[in-house]
Coordinates of N, CA and C and ligand atoms in Angstrom, one line a residue:
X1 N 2.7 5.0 -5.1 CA 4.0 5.0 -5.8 C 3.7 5.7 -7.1
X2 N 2.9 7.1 -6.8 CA 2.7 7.5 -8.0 C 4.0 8.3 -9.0
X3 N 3.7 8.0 -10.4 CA 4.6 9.2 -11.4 C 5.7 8.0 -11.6
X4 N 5.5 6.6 -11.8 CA 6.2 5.7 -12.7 C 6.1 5.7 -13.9
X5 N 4.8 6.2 -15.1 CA 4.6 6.6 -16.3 C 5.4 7.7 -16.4
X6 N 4.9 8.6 -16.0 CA 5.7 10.2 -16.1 C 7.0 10.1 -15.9
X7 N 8.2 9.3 -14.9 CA 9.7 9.1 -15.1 C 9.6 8.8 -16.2
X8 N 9.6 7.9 -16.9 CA 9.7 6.6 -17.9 C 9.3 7.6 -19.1
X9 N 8.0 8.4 -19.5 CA 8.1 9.0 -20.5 C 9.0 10.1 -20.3
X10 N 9.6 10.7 -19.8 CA 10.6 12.1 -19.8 C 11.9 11.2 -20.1
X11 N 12.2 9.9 -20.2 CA 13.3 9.7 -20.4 C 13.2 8.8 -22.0
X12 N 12.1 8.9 -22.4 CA 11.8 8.2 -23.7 C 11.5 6.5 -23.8
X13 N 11.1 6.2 -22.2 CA 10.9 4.5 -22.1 C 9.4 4.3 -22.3
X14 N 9.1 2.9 -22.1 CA 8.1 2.8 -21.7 C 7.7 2.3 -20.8
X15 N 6.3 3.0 -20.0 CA 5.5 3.2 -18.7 C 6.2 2.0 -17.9
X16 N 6.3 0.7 -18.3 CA 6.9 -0.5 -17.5 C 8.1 -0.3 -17.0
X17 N 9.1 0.5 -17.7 CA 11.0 0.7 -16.8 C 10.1 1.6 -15.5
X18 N 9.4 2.4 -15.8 CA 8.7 3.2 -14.9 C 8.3 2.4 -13.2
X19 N 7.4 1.1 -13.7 CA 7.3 0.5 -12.8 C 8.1 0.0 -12.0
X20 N 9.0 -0.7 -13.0 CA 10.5 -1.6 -12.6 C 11.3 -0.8 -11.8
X21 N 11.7 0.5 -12.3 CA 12.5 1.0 -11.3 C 11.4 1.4 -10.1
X22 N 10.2 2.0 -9.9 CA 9.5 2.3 -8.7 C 9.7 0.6 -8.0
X23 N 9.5 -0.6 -8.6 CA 9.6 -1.5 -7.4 C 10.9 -1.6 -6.6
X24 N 12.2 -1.2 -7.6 CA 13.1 -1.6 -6.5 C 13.1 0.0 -5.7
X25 N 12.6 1.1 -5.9 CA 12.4 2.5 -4.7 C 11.8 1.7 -3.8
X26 N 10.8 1.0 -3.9 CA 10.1 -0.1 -2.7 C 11.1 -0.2 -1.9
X27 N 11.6 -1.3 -2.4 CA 12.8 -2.4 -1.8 C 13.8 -1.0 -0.8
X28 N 13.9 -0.1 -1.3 CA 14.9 0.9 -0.8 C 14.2 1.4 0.4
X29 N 13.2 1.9 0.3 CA 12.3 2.7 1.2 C 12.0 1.8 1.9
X30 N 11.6 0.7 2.4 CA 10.6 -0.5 3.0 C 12.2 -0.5 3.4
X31 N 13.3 -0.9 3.3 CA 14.5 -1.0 4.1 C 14.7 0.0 5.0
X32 N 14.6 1.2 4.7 CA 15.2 2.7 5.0 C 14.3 2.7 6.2
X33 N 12.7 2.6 6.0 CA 11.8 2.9 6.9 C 12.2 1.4 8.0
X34 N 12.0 0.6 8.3 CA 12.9 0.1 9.0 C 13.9 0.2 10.0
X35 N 14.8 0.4 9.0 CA 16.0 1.2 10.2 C 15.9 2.2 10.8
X36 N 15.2 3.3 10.3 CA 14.9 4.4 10.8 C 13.7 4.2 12.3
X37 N 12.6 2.8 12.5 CA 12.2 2.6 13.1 C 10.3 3.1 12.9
X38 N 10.1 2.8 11.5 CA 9.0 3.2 11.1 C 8.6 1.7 10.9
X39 N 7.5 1.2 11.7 CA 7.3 -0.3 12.2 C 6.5 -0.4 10.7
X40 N 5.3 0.4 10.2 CA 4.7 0.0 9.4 C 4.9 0.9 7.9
X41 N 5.2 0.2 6.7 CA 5.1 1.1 5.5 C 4.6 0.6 4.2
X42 N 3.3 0.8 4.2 CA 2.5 0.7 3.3 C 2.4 1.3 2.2
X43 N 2.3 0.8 0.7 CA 2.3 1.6 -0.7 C 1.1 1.1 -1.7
X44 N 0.9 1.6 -2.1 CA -0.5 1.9 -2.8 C -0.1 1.3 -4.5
X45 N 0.1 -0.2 -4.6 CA 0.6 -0.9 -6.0 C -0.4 -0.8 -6.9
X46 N -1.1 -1.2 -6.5 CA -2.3 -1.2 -7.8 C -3.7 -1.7 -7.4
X47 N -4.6 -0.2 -8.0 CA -5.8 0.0 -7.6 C -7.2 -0.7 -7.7
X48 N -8.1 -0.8 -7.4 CA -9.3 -1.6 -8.1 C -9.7 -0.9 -9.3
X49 N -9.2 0.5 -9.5 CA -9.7 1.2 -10.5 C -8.5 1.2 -11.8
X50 N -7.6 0.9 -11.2 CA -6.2 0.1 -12.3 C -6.3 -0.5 -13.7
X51 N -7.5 -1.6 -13.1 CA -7.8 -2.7 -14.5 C -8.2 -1.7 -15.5
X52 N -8.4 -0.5 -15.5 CA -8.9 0.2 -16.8 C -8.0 0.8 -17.7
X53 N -6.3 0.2 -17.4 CA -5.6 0.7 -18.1 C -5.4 -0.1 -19.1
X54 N -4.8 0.2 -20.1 CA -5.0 -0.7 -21.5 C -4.3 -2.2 -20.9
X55 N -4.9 -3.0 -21.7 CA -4.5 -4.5 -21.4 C -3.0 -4.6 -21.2
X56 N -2.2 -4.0 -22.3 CA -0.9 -4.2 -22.1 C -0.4 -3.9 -20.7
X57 N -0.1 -2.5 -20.6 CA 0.0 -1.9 -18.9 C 0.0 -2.8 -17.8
X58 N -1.8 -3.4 -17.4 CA -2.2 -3.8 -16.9 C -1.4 -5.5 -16.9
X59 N -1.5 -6.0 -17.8 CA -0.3 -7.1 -18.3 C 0.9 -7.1 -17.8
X60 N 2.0 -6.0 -18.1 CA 3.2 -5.6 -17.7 C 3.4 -5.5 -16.0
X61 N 2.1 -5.0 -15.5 CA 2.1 -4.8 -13.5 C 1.8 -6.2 -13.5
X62 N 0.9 -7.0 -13.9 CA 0.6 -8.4 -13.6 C 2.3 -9.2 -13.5
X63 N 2.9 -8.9 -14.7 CA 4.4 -9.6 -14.8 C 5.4 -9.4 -13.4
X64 N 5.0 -7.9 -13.5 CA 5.9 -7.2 -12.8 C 5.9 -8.1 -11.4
X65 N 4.5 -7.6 -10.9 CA 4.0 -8.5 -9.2 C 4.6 -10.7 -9.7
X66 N 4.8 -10.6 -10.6 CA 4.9 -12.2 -10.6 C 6.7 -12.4 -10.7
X67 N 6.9 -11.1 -11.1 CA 8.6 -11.6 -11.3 C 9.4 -11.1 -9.6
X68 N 8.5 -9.6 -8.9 CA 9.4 -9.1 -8.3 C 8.7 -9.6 -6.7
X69 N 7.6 -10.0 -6.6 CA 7.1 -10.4 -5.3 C 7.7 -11.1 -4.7
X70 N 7.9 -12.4 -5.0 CA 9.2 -13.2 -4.4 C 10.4 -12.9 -4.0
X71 N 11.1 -12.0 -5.1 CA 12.2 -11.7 -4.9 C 12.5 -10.5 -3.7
X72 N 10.9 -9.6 -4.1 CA 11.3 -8.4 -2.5 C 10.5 -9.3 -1.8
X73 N 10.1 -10.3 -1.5 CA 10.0 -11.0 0.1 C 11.1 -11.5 0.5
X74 N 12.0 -12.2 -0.2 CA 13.1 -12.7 0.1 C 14.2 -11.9 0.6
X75 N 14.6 -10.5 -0.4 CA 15.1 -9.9 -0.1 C 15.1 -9.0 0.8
X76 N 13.8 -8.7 1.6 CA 13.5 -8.0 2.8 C 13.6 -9.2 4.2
X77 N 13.1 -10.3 3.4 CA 13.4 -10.9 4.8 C 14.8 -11.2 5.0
X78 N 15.7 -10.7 4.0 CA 17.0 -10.8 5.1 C 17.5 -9.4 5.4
X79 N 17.0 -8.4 4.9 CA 16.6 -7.2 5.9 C 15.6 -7.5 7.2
X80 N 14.6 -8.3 7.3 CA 14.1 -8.2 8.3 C 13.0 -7.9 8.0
X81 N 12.5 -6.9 7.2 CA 11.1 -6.7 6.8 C 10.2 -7.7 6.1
X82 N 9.2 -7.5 6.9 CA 8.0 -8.4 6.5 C 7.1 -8.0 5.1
X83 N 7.1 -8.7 4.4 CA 6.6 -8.0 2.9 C 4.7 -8.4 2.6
X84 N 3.9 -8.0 3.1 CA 2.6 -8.3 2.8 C 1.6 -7.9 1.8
X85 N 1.0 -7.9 1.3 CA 0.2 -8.1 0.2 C -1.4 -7.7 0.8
X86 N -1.9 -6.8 0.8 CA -3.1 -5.9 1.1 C -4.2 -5.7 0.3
X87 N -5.4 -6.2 -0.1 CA -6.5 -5.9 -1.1 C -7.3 -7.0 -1.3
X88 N -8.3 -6.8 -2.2 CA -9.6 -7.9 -3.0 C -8.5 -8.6 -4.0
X89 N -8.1 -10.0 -2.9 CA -7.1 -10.9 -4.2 C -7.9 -11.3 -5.0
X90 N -8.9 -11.8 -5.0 CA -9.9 -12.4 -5.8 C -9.7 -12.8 -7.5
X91 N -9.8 -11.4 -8.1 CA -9.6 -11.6 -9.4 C -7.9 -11.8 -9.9
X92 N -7.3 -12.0 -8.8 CA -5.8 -12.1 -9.2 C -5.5 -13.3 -9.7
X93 N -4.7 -13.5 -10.8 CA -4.3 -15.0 -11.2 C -4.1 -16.1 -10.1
X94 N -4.1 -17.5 -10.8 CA -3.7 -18.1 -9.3 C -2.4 -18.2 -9.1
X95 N -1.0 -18.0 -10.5 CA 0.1 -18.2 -9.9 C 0.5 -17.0 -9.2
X96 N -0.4 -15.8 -9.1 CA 0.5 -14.5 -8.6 C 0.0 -14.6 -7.0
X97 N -1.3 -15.5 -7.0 CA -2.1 -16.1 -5.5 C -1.6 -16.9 -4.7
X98 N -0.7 -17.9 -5.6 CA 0.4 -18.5 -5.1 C 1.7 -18.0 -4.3
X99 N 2.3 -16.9 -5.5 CA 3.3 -16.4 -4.8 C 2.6 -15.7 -3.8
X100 N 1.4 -14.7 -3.4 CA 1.3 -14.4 -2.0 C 1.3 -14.9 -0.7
X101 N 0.8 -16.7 -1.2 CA 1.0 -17.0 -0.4 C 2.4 -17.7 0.3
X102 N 2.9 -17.6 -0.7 CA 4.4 -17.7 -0.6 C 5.2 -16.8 0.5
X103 N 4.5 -15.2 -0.5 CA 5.3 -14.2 0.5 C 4.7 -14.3 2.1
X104 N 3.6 -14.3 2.3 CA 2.8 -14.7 3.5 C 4.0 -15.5 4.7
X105 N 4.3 -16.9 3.8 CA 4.7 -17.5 4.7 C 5.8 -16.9 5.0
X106 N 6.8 -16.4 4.1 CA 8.0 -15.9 4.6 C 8.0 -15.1 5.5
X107 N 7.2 -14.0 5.5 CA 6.7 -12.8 6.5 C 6.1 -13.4 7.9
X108 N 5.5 -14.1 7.7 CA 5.5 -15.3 9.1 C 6.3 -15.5 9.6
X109 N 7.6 -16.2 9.0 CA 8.8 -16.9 9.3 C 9.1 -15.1 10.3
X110 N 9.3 -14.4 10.1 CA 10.2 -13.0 11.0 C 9.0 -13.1 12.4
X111 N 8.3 -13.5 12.5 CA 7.8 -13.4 13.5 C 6.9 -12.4 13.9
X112 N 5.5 -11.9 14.7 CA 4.8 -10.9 14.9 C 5.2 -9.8 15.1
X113 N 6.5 -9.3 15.4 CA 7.0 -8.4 15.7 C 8.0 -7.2 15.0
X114 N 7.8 -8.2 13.8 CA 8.8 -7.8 12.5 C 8.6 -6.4 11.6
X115 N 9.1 -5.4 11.3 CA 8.6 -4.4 10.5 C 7.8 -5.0 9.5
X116 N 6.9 -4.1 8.9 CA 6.2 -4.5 7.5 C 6.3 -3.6 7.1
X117 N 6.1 -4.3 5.5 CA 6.2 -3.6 4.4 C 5.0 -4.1 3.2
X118 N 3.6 -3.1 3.5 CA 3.0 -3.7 2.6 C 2.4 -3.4 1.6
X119 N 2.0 -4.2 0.3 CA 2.0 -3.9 -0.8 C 0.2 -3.8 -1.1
X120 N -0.3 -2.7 -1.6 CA -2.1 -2.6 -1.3 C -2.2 -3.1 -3.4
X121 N -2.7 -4.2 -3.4 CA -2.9 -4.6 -4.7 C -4.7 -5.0 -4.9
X122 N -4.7 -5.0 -6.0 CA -6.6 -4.5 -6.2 C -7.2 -3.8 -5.1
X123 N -6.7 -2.5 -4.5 CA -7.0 -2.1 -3.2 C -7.9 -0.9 -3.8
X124 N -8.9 -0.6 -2.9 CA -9.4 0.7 -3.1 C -10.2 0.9 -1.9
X125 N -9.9 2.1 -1.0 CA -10.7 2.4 0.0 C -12.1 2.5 0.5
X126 N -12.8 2.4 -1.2 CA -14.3 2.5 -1.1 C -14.7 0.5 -0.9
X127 N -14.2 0.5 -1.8 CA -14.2 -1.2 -2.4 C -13.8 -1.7 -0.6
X128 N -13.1 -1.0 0.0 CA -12.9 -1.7 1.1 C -13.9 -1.6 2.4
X129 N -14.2 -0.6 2.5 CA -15.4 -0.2 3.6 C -16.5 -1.1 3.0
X130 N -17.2 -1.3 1.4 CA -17.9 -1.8 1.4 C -18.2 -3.2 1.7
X131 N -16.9 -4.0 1.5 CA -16.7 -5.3 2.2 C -16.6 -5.7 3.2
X132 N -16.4 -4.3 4.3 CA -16.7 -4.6 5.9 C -18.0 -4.5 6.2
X133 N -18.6 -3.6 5.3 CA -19.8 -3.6 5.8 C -20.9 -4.7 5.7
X134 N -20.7 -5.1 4.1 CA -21.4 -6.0 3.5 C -20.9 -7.6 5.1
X135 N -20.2 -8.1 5.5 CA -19.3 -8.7 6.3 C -20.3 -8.3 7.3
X136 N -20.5 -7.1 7.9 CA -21.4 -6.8 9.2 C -22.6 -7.1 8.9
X137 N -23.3 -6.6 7.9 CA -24.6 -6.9 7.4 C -24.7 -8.4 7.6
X138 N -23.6 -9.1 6.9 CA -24.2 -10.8 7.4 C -24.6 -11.3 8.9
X139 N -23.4 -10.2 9.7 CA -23.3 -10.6 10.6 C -24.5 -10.5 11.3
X140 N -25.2 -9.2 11.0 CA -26.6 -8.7 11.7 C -27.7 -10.0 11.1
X141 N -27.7 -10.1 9.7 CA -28.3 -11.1 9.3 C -28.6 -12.8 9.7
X142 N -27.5 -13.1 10.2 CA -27.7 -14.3 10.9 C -27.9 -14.1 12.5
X143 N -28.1 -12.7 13.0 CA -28.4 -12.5 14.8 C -27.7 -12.6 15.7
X144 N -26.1 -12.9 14.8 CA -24.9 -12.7 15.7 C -24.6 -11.8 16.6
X145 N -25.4 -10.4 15.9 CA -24.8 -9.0 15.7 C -26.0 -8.0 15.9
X146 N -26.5 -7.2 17.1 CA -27.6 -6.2 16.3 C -26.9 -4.9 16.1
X147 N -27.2 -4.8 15.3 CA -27.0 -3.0 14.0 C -26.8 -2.1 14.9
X148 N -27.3 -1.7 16.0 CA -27.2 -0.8 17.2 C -25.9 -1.2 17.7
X149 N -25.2 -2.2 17.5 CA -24.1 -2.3 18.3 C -22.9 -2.4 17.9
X150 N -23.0 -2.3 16.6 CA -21.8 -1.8 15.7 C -20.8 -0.9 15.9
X151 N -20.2 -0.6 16.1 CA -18.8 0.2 16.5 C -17.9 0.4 15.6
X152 N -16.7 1.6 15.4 CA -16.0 2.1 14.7 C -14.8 1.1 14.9
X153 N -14.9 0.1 16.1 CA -13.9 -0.9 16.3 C -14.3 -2.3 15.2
X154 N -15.2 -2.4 15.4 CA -15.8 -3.5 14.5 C -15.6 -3.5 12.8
X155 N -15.9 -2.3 12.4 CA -15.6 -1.4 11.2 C -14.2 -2.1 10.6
X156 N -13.1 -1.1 11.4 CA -11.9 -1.2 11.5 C -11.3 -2.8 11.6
X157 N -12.1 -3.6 12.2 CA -11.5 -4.9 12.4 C -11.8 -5.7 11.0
X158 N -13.0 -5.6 10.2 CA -13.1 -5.7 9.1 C -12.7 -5.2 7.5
X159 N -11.3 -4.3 8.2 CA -10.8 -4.0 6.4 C -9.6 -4.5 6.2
X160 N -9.1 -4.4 5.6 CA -7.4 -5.4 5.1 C -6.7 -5.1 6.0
X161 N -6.6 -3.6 6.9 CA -5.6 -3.6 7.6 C -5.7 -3.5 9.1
X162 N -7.0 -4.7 9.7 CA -7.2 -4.8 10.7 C -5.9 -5.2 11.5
X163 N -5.2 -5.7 11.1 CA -4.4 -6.2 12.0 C -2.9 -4.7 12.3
X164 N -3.2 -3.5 12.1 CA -2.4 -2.1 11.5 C -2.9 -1.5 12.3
X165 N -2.1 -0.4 12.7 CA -2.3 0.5 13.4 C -2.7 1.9 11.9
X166 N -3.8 3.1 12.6 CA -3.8 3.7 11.2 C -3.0 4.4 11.3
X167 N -2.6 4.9 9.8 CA -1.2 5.4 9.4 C -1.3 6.9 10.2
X168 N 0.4 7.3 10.3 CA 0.2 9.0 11.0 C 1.0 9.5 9.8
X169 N 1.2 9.0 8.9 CA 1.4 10.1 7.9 C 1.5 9.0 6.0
X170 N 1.0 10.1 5.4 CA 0.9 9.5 4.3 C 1.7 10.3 2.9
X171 N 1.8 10.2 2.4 CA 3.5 10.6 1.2 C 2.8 10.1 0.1
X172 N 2.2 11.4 -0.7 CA 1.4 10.8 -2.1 C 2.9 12.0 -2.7
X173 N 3.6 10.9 -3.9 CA 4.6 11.8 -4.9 C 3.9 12.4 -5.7
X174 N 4.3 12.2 -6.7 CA 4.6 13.0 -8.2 C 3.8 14.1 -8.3
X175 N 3.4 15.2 -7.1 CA 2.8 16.2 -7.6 C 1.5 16.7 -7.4
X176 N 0.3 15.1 -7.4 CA -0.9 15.3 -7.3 C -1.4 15.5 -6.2
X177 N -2.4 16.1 -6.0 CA -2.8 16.5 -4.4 C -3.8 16.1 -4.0
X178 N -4.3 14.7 -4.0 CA -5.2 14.4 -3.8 C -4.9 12.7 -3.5
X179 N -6.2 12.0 -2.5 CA -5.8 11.0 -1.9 C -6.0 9.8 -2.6
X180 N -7.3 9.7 -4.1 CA -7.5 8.8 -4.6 C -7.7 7.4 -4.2
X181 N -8.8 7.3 -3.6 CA -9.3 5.9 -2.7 C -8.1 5.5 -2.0
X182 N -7.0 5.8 -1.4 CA -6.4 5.3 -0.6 C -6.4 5.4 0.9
X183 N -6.5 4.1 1.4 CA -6.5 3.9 3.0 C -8.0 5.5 3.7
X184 N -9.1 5.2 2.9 CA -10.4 6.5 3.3 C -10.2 6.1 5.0
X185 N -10.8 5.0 5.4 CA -11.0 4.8 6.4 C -10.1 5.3 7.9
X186 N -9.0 4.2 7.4 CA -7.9 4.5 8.2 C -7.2 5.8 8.1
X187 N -7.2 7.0 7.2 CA -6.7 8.4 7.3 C -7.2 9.1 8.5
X188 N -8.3 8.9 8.7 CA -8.9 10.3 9.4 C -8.5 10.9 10.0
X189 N -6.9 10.2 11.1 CA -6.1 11.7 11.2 C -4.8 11.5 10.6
X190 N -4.9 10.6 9.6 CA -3.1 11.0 9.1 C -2.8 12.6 8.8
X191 N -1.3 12.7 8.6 CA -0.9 14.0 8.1 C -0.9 13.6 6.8
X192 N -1.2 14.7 6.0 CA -0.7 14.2 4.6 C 0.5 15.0 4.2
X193 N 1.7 14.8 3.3 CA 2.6 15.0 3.0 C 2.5 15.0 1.4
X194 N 2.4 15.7 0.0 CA 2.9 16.0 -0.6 C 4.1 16.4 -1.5
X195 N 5.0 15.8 -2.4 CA 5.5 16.1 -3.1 C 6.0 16.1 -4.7
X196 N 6.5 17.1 -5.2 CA 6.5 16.6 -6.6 C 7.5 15.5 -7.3
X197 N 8.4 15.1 -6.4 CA 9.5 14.2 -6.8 C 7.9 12.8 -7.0
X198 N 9.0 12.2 -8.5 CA 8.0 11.3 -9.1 C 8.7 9.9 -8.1
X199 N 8.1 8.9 -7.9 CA 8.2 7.7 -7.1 C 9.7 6.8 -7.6
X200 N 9.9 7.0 -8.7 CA 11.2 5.9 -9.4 C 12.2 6.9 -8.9
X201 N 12.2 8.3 -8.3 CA 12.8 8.9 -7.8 C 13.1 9.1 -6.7
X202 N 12.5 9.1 -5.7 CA 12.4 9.2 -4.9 C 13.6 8.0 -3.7
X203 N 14.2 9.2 -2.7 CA 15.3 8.8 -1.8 C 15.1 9.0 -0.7
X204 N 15.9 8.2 0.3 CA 15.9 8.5 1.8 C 16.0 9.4 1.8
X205 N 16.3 10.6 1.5 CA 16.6 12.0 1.6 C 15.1 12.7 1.7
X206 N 14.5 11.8 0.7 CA 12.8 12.2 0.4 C 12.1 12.2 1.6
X207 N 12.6 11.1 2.4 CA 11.9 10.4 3.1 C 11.8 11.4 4.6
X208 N 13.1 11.2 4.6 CA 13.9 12.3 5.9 C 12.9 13.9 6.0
X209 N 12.9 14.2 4.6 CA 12.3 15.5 4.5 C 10.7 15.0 4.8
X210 N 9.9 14.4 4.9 CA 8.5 14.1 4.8 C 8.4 13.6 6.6
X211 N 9.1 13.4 6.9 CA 9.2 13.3 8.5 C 9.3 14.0 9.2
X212 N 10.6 15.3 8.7 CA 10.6 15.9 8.9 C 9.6 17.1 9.6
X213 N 9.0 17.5 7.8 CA 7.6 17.7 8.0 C 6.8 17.4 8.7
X214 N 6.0 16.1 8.9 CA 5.5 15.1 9.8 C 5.6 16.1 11.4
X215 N 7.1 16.0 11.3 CA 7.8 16.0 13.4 C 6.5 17.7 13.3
X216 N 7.2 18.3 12.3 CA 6.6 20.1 12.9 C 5.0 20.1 12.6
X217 N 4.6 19.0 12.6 CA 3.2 19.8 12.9 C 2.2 19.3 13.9
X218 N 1.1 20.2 14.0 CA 0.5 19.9 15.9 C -0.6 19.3 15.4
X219 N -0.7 17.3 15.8 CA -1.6 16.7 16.1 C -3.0 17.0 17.2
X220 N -3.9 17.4 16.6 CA -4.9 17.9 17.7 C -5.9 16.6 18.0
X221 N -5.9 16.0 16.8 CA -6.9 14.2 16.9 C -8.5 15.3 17.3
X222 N -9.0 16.6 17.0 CA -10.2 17.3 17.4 C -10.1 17.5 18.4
X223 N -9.3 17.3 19.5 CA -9.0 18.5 20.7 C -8.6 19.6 20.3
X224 N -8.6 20.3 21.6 CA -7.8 22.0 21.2 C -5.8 21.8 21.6
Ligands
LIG1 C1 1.4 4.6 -10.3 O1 2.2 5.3 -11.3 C2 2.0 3.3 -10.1 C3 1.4 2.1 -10.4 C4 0.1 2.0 -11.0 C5 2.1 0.8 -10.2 C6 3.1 0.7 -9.1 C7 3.6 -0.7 -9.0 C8 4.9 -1.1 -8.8 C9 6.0 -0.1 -8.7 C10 5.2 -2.6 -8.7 C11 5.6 -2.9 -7.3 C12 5.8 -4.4 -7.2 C13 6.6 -4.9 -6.2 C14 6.6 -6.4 -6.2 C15 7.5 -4.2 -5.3 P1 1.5 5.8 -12.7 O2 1.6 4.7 -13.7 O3 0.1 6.2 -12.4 O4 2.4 7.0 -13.1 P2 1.9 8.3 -13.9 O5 0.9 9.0 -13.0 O6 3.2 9.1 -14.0 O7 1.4 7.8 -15.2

């Protein structure tokens, strides 16, 4: 949900209206993708590498996930969408641990079959392979498991979005062209999709065009 700072300074606010309006583009998009029949839609909230923005910032996204979590669970679950919560909760407060588990249950309540909509918070793609692996390592360690028999399935069953199919296409906004620890593992054959429209901007219309895109191009997965 990049280019929430960059809206917010071109209109003379600060970085936080930036966030606030990117959360309800969430709430828009995680509906839109839905109807349209895009089962899974994943966004990239806030990184492991995040905490390094000044306290306040960092403070303000803490608020934010504590004021608007509940309310886009609630509010998706009467859309229908399942709102889940993706990353190393660990160092997260306990009331914001709480509401996940809150949102959790509600997303439950729609049943296994429900669109999702999930939110990647202290996420980072490297941070995440290394916790599957460290996870296999024990497993080899206590003789559950020998090293030789590791698999890219095993891998995969060990990162936050074991229970996901991997994505076929990914939509980084505001411009930047580059993936920035997001979903490393699971890309290997996404498309990627580029644009410069900033994220608090961003419309179905956005969306439509990035699918678009998506339809015209030839998946080879390394075949010819
Ligand atoms: C990146 O823009 C965006 C973030 C670091 C935060 C995104 C988080 C939200 C929108 C909150 C969502 C919460 C819910 C519950 C839906 P940036 O700050 O890096 O923008 P810039 O590159 O323009 O500075």
């Amino acid at each position: 949900m990049d280019g929430n700072g960059r809206w917010a300074k071109k209109r003379g606010l600060p970085r936080q209206a930036g966030h606030k309006v990117g959360a309800e583009t969430f709430r828009t998009i995680a509906t839109y993708c839905k109807d349209i029949g895009v089962k899974y839609f994943t966004v990239y909230a806030f990184s492991t590498e995040n905490w390094k923005r000044p306290p306040e910032e960092v403070g303000a996204l803490m608020e934010l996930f504590r004021r608007y979590l509940k309310e886009a669970a609630e509010t998706m679950y009467e859309r229908g969408v399942a709102v889940r919560v993706l990353g190393d909760l660990s160092p997260l407060p306990q009331d914001i641990l709480d509401l996940i588990r809150e949102t959790d249950r509600i997303a439950d309540s729609l049943g296994p079959d429900a669109a999702t909509a999930s939110l990647c918070i202290n996420y980072g793609g490297r941070d995440e392979i290394k916790n599957a692996v460290r996870a296999l390592a024990k497993e080899v360690e206590s003789g559950e498991k020998r090293a030789a028999d590791i698999t890219e399935d095993d891998i995969a069953h060990h990162l936050y979005t074991a229970h996901m199919p991997d994505p076929d296409l990914i939509i980084r906004p505001s411009g930047e062209i580059r993936t920035s620890n997001f979903l490393l593992w699971q890309s290997a054959y996404a498309e990627y999709y580029f644009t410069p429209v900033l994220w608090p901007d961003f419309k179905t219309s956005d969306m439509d065009a990035a699918i678009e895109a998506f339809n015209q191009r030839n998946r080879r997965f390394g075949g010819v």
